Amino acid sequence: MLLGLKRRFLLHRLRDPDYRFLFEPPPPGEAVSIDCETTGLNTRKDDIVTVAAIRIRGARILASERFEAVVKPKARLNPDAIKIHRLREQDVADGRPIEEVLPDLLRFIGSRPLVGFYLEFDVAMLNRHVRRLIGIDLPNAQIEVSGAYYERKYGDAPPGTEVDLRFVSILSDLDLPVLDQHDAYSDALMTAMMHLKLADLKARAVRIPRGRDKPLAHYGGGG
Amino acid sequence: MAQHFDPRNAPFDRLSAEEIDVVGDSLDIAYYRPGETIIPLHGAPESLFIVIKGAVEERDGDDLVALRGPGDIFDSRALVQGRSSAAFSAREETLCNLLPRDVTLRLINANPRFASFFYLDIAHKLDTVSSEEEAARFTPMLNARVDEIFLHPANFIDATASIVDACALMRTHKTYALFVDGGKGPGIVTRTDLLEAALLDRLPLDSPIGPLARRPVLSVAPDDMISTALVRMTKNNKRRVAVSEKGRMIGLLEDIDLLGFLAGNSQIVGGRIDESRRIEDLARVAREIEPQIRLLRRQGVKVDLICEIVSDLNRRLLHKVYALVAPTSVREAGCFFVMGSEGRGEQTFRTDQDNGLILAGPLDHEDDLVRFRLAVFDALAKCGFPPCPGEVMVRNPVWSKTLDEYRDDFRSWLALADESGTMNIAILYDAAAVAGDAKLLRAAKQDLIDLMRGERLRLARFARAIDAFPTPIGFFNNLVTSRAEGDALDLKKGGIFPIVHGVRALALENGLLETGTTARIAKLAELGVFDAQFARELTQALHYLMTLRLDAQIAEKASTSLVKPGEFSTMERDLLRDSFQVVKRLRDMLRRHFNLAMF
């Protein structure tokens, strides 16, 4: 009810009727895993450098239909961020402006729920531009894999349990392959794998055992 | 491209960079929960599955036939045939790459090397692999060092010596070139130089060779690669190059030796055996046989050919030993033969003395025989053949006696029907004559064959040994290794022996006189005992297992049959699995054929 109201409100504020598809019911069982690499961590000042999105249908990751784009950033690349995503000025020089990339991305995503790790950050980065384009924020439902992981692992934990929600910790705990990190496509792919496995564990009511954590290599996160 | 797909894994390692991109762009990833069916029995999969994480069970009915782990591929057969002959399901949470069927088929059509992986029979697969190996093997040869090759010793002569002196010195040292010591630094003079000086320039034969010497001497260092020597000789159009170390000439590398090194020189070894006049000479030449194996293998010569060459050399050696030590009385009445793998011509690295003697009748002087037994044993021991632990050799009177005595033995072996009887029949049935009257051995074998003909129970008892060791096929990656052996797998027990013995039992039943397993298989196919396809697969499986064993022996420098599947590539593991499947089929066939269930 409340959601329906919100949707109608957003639909009313949607400037461009071409984007009404964002409000249509999503194809059943589908979702989109998404990840952005950025010039830095400030959602107001920093820019998107690359963005990757992969459709998930049922228990299948449609990697062959992925969306990948290099964005020409307006802000200068932050040297610290370059160290993380390894994209230098010249690497992004061939990119397209975000105004061109965004419509394609939105059509790729459609009304499917978004899946991500620390998704709030990626959505905030995108929304700055989405708002300018169509007047509203992304209306898609959001699935946070670290949240789903927390629920499966720590949902029944006694207070004071040490919580580890680092990307690489989740990956290793779920016994998933570690791919080339800090590449938007790989991160989106690993996130999609996490999502499928966590959804399966939840469906089978399997909890992730605690207290068998192994020491892990440092990894900053999927943003 | 993300690395959830490793293009270095077979068969993707045979794809071009563009084709790998096509694969990378076409892959989807599927997640399977434990117990979920991936391909149902008789299902028509829409893609090729490549395991990323987890484990997949392959079931034939209720039987678990294989477990596939990360990097493994399935079900290539179903993809080609459009119908799977087994069911595949996830054993645990499993992630797979999915390569769409149409993309896979397109690649199969476009790339024959890739396609070979999908061939339905192992024989085809193996043919492709071995030709690739051959191509890969020449390069390391050229990276060998100069001092690994036979070098002629450096011989020096003073610049004031005459043409005649030089000629004489060359003849003494059997060399084509001499280094010339003189004021202007080292020079070199060859037979051609002397010949031209004397015949064309008509120099007096006592003129000094100093002015004839060529300088500077073309040279390489002992640790140079032989490719360097080859290039230097070609560029300067020379047939020999000096080997110098710290300005000192230490040897001479001739083109013929360089080529011999690259091409193998088993023909030279064979010639040297024939030329030997004493056991001591033979012993020296015998040491050159084993290095030939390594050399031939490095050149990518197939294992059956290596066996043939090595058996030929070993038999020549034995022939020569016999000629040197056998007294006339033995030579007139006897047939000297080798047994076991040496008899089948499937021996590579030398094992024990496995030999025997059949006499047409008793000798007038028993002493001749007694002396001969010890003389053969000593001579072969000098040539590096260790004694046979089971005493299956001429030294043992059981294996050096008259044909009639052998015939009596056959009857007692069959009557006792114990393990040693079976073993004795097997090794004698594999015997091949190396010297003397081969008709004696043939008569003995024919007698053995006649004793077995139609004797179902005797044949079944004989065939039963195929079940002495289990086929190492089981769950994980389908290959069972033994923890006691450090996760290694015994190729001989698990694969080579069952093939050799199974084929031997069928050959004996059909009265074949061939000794080699390959020849027996061919003959059995001719007789319709095996169909042509199975015969080919059996031969290829045997050769593949023998190749793996040979490579393990070369690597270990020992006669081992143990290999570690963990060190193999996916392709090699796949081929090994296929080979053992062939062994399994042979065993099943023999169990039915000889009704082994009755034991």
Short mmCIF file of N, CA and C in Angstrom, two decimals, chain A residues 59-66 175-181 183 185-186 189 193 196-197 200-201 204 206, chain B residues 1-5 24-34 36 47 49 52-54 92-93 95 98:
data_model
loop_
_atom_site.label_atom_id
_atom_site.label_comp_id
_atom_site.label_asym_id
_atom_site.label_seq_id
_atom_site.Cartn_x
_atom_site.Cartn_y
_atom_site.Cartn_z
N ALA A 59 18.48 -19.16 -11.09
CA ALA A 59 19.79 -19.45 -10.49
C ALA A 59 20.89 -19.31 -11.52
N ARG A 60 20.64 -18.53 -12.53
CA ARG A 60 21.61 -18.39 -13.59
C ARG A 60 22.11 -16.96 -13.72
N ILE A 61 23.41 -16.83 -13.84
CA ILE A 61 23.99 -15.51 -14.02
C ILE A 61 24.23 -15.34 -15.52
N LEU A 62 23.52 -14.41 -16.13
CA LEU A 62 23.62 -14.27 -17.58
C LEU A 62 24.82 -13.40 -17.95
N ALA A 63 25.98 -13.94 -17.66
CA ALA A 63 27.21 -13.15 -17.86
C ALA A 63 27.38 -12.78 -19.33
N SER A 64 26.82 -13.59 -20.20
CA SER A 64 26.99 -13.30 -21.63
C SER A 64 26.18 -12.08 -22.06
N GLU A 65 25.22 -11.65 -21.22
CA GLU A 65 24.41 -10.46 -21.58
C GLU A 65 24.75 -9.30 -20.67
N ARG A 66 26.00 -9.20 -20.29
CA ARG A 66 26.35 -8.17 -19.32
C ARG A 66 26.33 -6.77 -19.93
N ASP A 175 32.69 -19.89 0.09
CA ASP A 175 33.47 -20.75 -0.80
C ASP A 175 33.23 -20.42 -2.26
N LEU A 176 33.34 -19.16 -2.57
CA LEU A 176 33.15 -18.73 -3.96
C LEU A 176 34.50 -18.35 -4.54
N PRO A 177 34.64 -18.41 -5.85
CA PRO A 177 35.94 -18.09 -6.44
C PRO A 177 36.28 -16.61 -6.30
N VAL A 178 37.52 -16.31 -6.03
CA VAL A 178 37.97 -14.93 -5.94
C VAL A 178 38.49 -14.53 -7.32
N LEU A 179 37.77 -13.64 -7.97
CA LEU A 179 38.18 -13.20 -9.31
C LEU A 179 38.97 -11.91 -9.17
N ASP A 180 39.35 -11.37 -10.28
CA ASP A 180 40.09 -10.11 -10.32
C ASP A 180 39.29 -9.03 -9.60
N GLN A 181 39.75 -8.64 -8.39
CA GLN A 181 38.96 -7.69 -7.62
C GLN A 181 39.16 -6.27 -8.12
N ASP A 183 37.44 -4.76 -10.31
CA ASP A 183 37.08 -4.57 -11.69
C ASP A 183 35.57 -4.65 -11.60
N TYR A 185 33.12 -5.36 -13.47
CA TYR A 185 32.44 -6.57 -13.96
C TYR A 185 32.67 -7.76 -13.03
N SER A 186 33.95 -7.96 -12.62
CA SER A 186 34.25 -9.08 -11.73
C SER A 186 33.52 -8.92 -10.39
N LEU A 189 30.01 -9.74 -10.80
CA LEU A 189 29.86 -11.19 -10.99
C LEU A 189 29.95 -11.92 -9.65
N MET A 193 27.13 -14.12 -7.60
CA MET A 193 27.33 -15.46 -7.06
C MET A 193 26.92 -15.51 -5.59
N LEU A 196 23.15 -15.58 -5.30
CA LEU A 196 22.52 -16.87 -5.61
C LEU A 196 22.72 -17.87 -4.48
N LYS A 197 23.94 -17.89 -3.96
CA LYS A 197 24.22 -18.86 -2.92
C LYS A 197 23.44 -18.52 -1.65
N ASP A 200 19.87 -19.42 -1.99
CA ASP A 200 19.67 -20.86 -1.87
C ASP A 200 19.74 -21.29 -0.40
N LEU A 201 20.73 -20.75 0.33
CA LEU A 201 20.86 -21.11 1.75
C LEU A 201 19.58 -20.73 2.50
N ARG A 204 16.74 -23.06 1.70
CA ARG A 204 16.86 -24.36 2.35
C ARG A 204 17.00 -24.23 3.87
N VAL A 206 19.38 -23.04 5.56
CA VAL A 206 20.72 -23.41 6.03
C VAL A 206 21.40 -22.16 6.57
N MET B 1 38.36 -9.74 -19.55
CA MET B 1 37.53 -10.91 -19.28
C MET B 1 37.75 -11.36 -17.84
N ALA B 2 36.69 -11.71 -17.22
CA ALA B 2 36.81 -12.19 -15.84
C ALA B 2 37.44 -13.57 -15.85
N GLN B 3 38.00 -13.99 -14.73
CA GLN B 3 38.70 -15.27 -14.75
C GLN B 3 37.92 -16.37 -14.07
N HIS B 4 36.61 -16.34 -14.19
CA HIS B 4 35.87 -17.51 -13.69
C HIS B 4 36.04 -18.65 -14.68
N PHE B 5 36.67 -18.31 -15.82
CA PHE B 5 36.92 -19.31 -16.85
C PHE B 5 38.42 -19.28 -17.13
N GLY B 24 34.67 -16.53 -23.78
CA GLY B 24 34.51 -15.65 -22.63
C GLY B 24 33.22 -14.84 -22.70
N ASP B 25 32.87 -14.41 -23.93
CA ASP B 25 31.68 -13.59 -24.09
C ASP B 25 30.39 -14.42 -24.08
N SER B 26 30.51 -15.72 -24.27
CA SER B 26 29.30 -16.55 -24.39
C SER B 26 28.92 -17.24 -23.09
N LEU B 27 29.82 -17.18 -22.10
CA LEU B 27 29.58 -17.97 -20.89
C LEU B 27 28.52 -17.36 -19.99
N ASP B 28 27.64 -18.21 -19.52
CA ASP B 28 26.78 -17.85 -18.41
C ASP B 28 27.24 -18.68 -17.22
N ILE B 29 26.76 -18.30 -16.04
CA ILE B 29 27.14 -19.06 -14.85
C ILE B 29 25.88 -19.57 -14.19
N ALA B 30 25.90 -20.84 -13.82
CA ALA B 30 24.73 -21.38 -13.16
C ALA B 30 25.09 -21.87 -11.77
N TYR B 31 24.16 -21.70 -10.85
CA TYR B 31 24.35 -22.16 -9.48
C TYR B 31 23.42 -23.35 -9.25
N TYR B 32 23.94 -24.41 -8.65
CA TYR B 32 23.12 -25.59 -8.35
C TYR B 32 23.20 -25.90 -6.88
N ARG B 33 22.04 -26.12 -6.30
CA ARG B 33 22.03 -26.49 -4.88
C ARG B 33 22.33 -28.00 -4.77
N PRO B 34 22.75 -28.45 -3.59
CA PRO B 34 23.11 -29.87 -3.45
C PRO B 34 21.96 -30.77 -3.88
N GLU B 36 20.71 -31.08 -6.80
CA GLU B 36 19.98 -30.62 -7.97
C GLU B 36 20.50 -31.30 -9.23
N SER B 47 24.13 -26.80 -23.11
CA SER B 47 25.45 -26.18 -23.02
C SER B 47 26.47 -27.19 -22.51
N PHE B 49 29.28 -27.84 -19.71
CA PHE B 49 29.43 -27.37 -18.34
C PHE B 49 30.90 -27.43 -17.92
N ILE B 52 33.20 -24.54 -11.88
CA ILE B 52 34.00 -23.46 -11.29
C ILE B 52 34.30 -23.82 -9.84
N LYS B 53 33.27 -24.18 -9.11
CA LYS B 53 33.40 -24.54 -7.69
C LYS B 53 32.45 -25.67 -7.42
N GLY B 54 32.79 -26.49 -6.44
CA GLY B 54 31.88 -27.54 -6.04
C GLY B 54 32.24 -28.88 -6.65
N GLU B 92 27.40 -30.93 -4.06
CA GLU B 92 27.38 -29.87 -3.07
C GLU B 92 26.99 -28.60 -3.80
N GLU B 93 27.01 -27.46 -3.13
CA GLU B 93 26.71 -26.22 -3.82
C GLU B 93 27.72 -26.04 -4.93
N LEU B 95 28.97 -24.21 -8.72
CA LEU B 95 28.89 -23.17 -9.75
C LEU B 95 29.52 -23.71 -11.02
N LEU B 98 28.65 -22.09 -18.24
CA LEU B 98 27.83 -22.72 -19.25
C LEU B 98 28.23 -22.18 -20.62
#
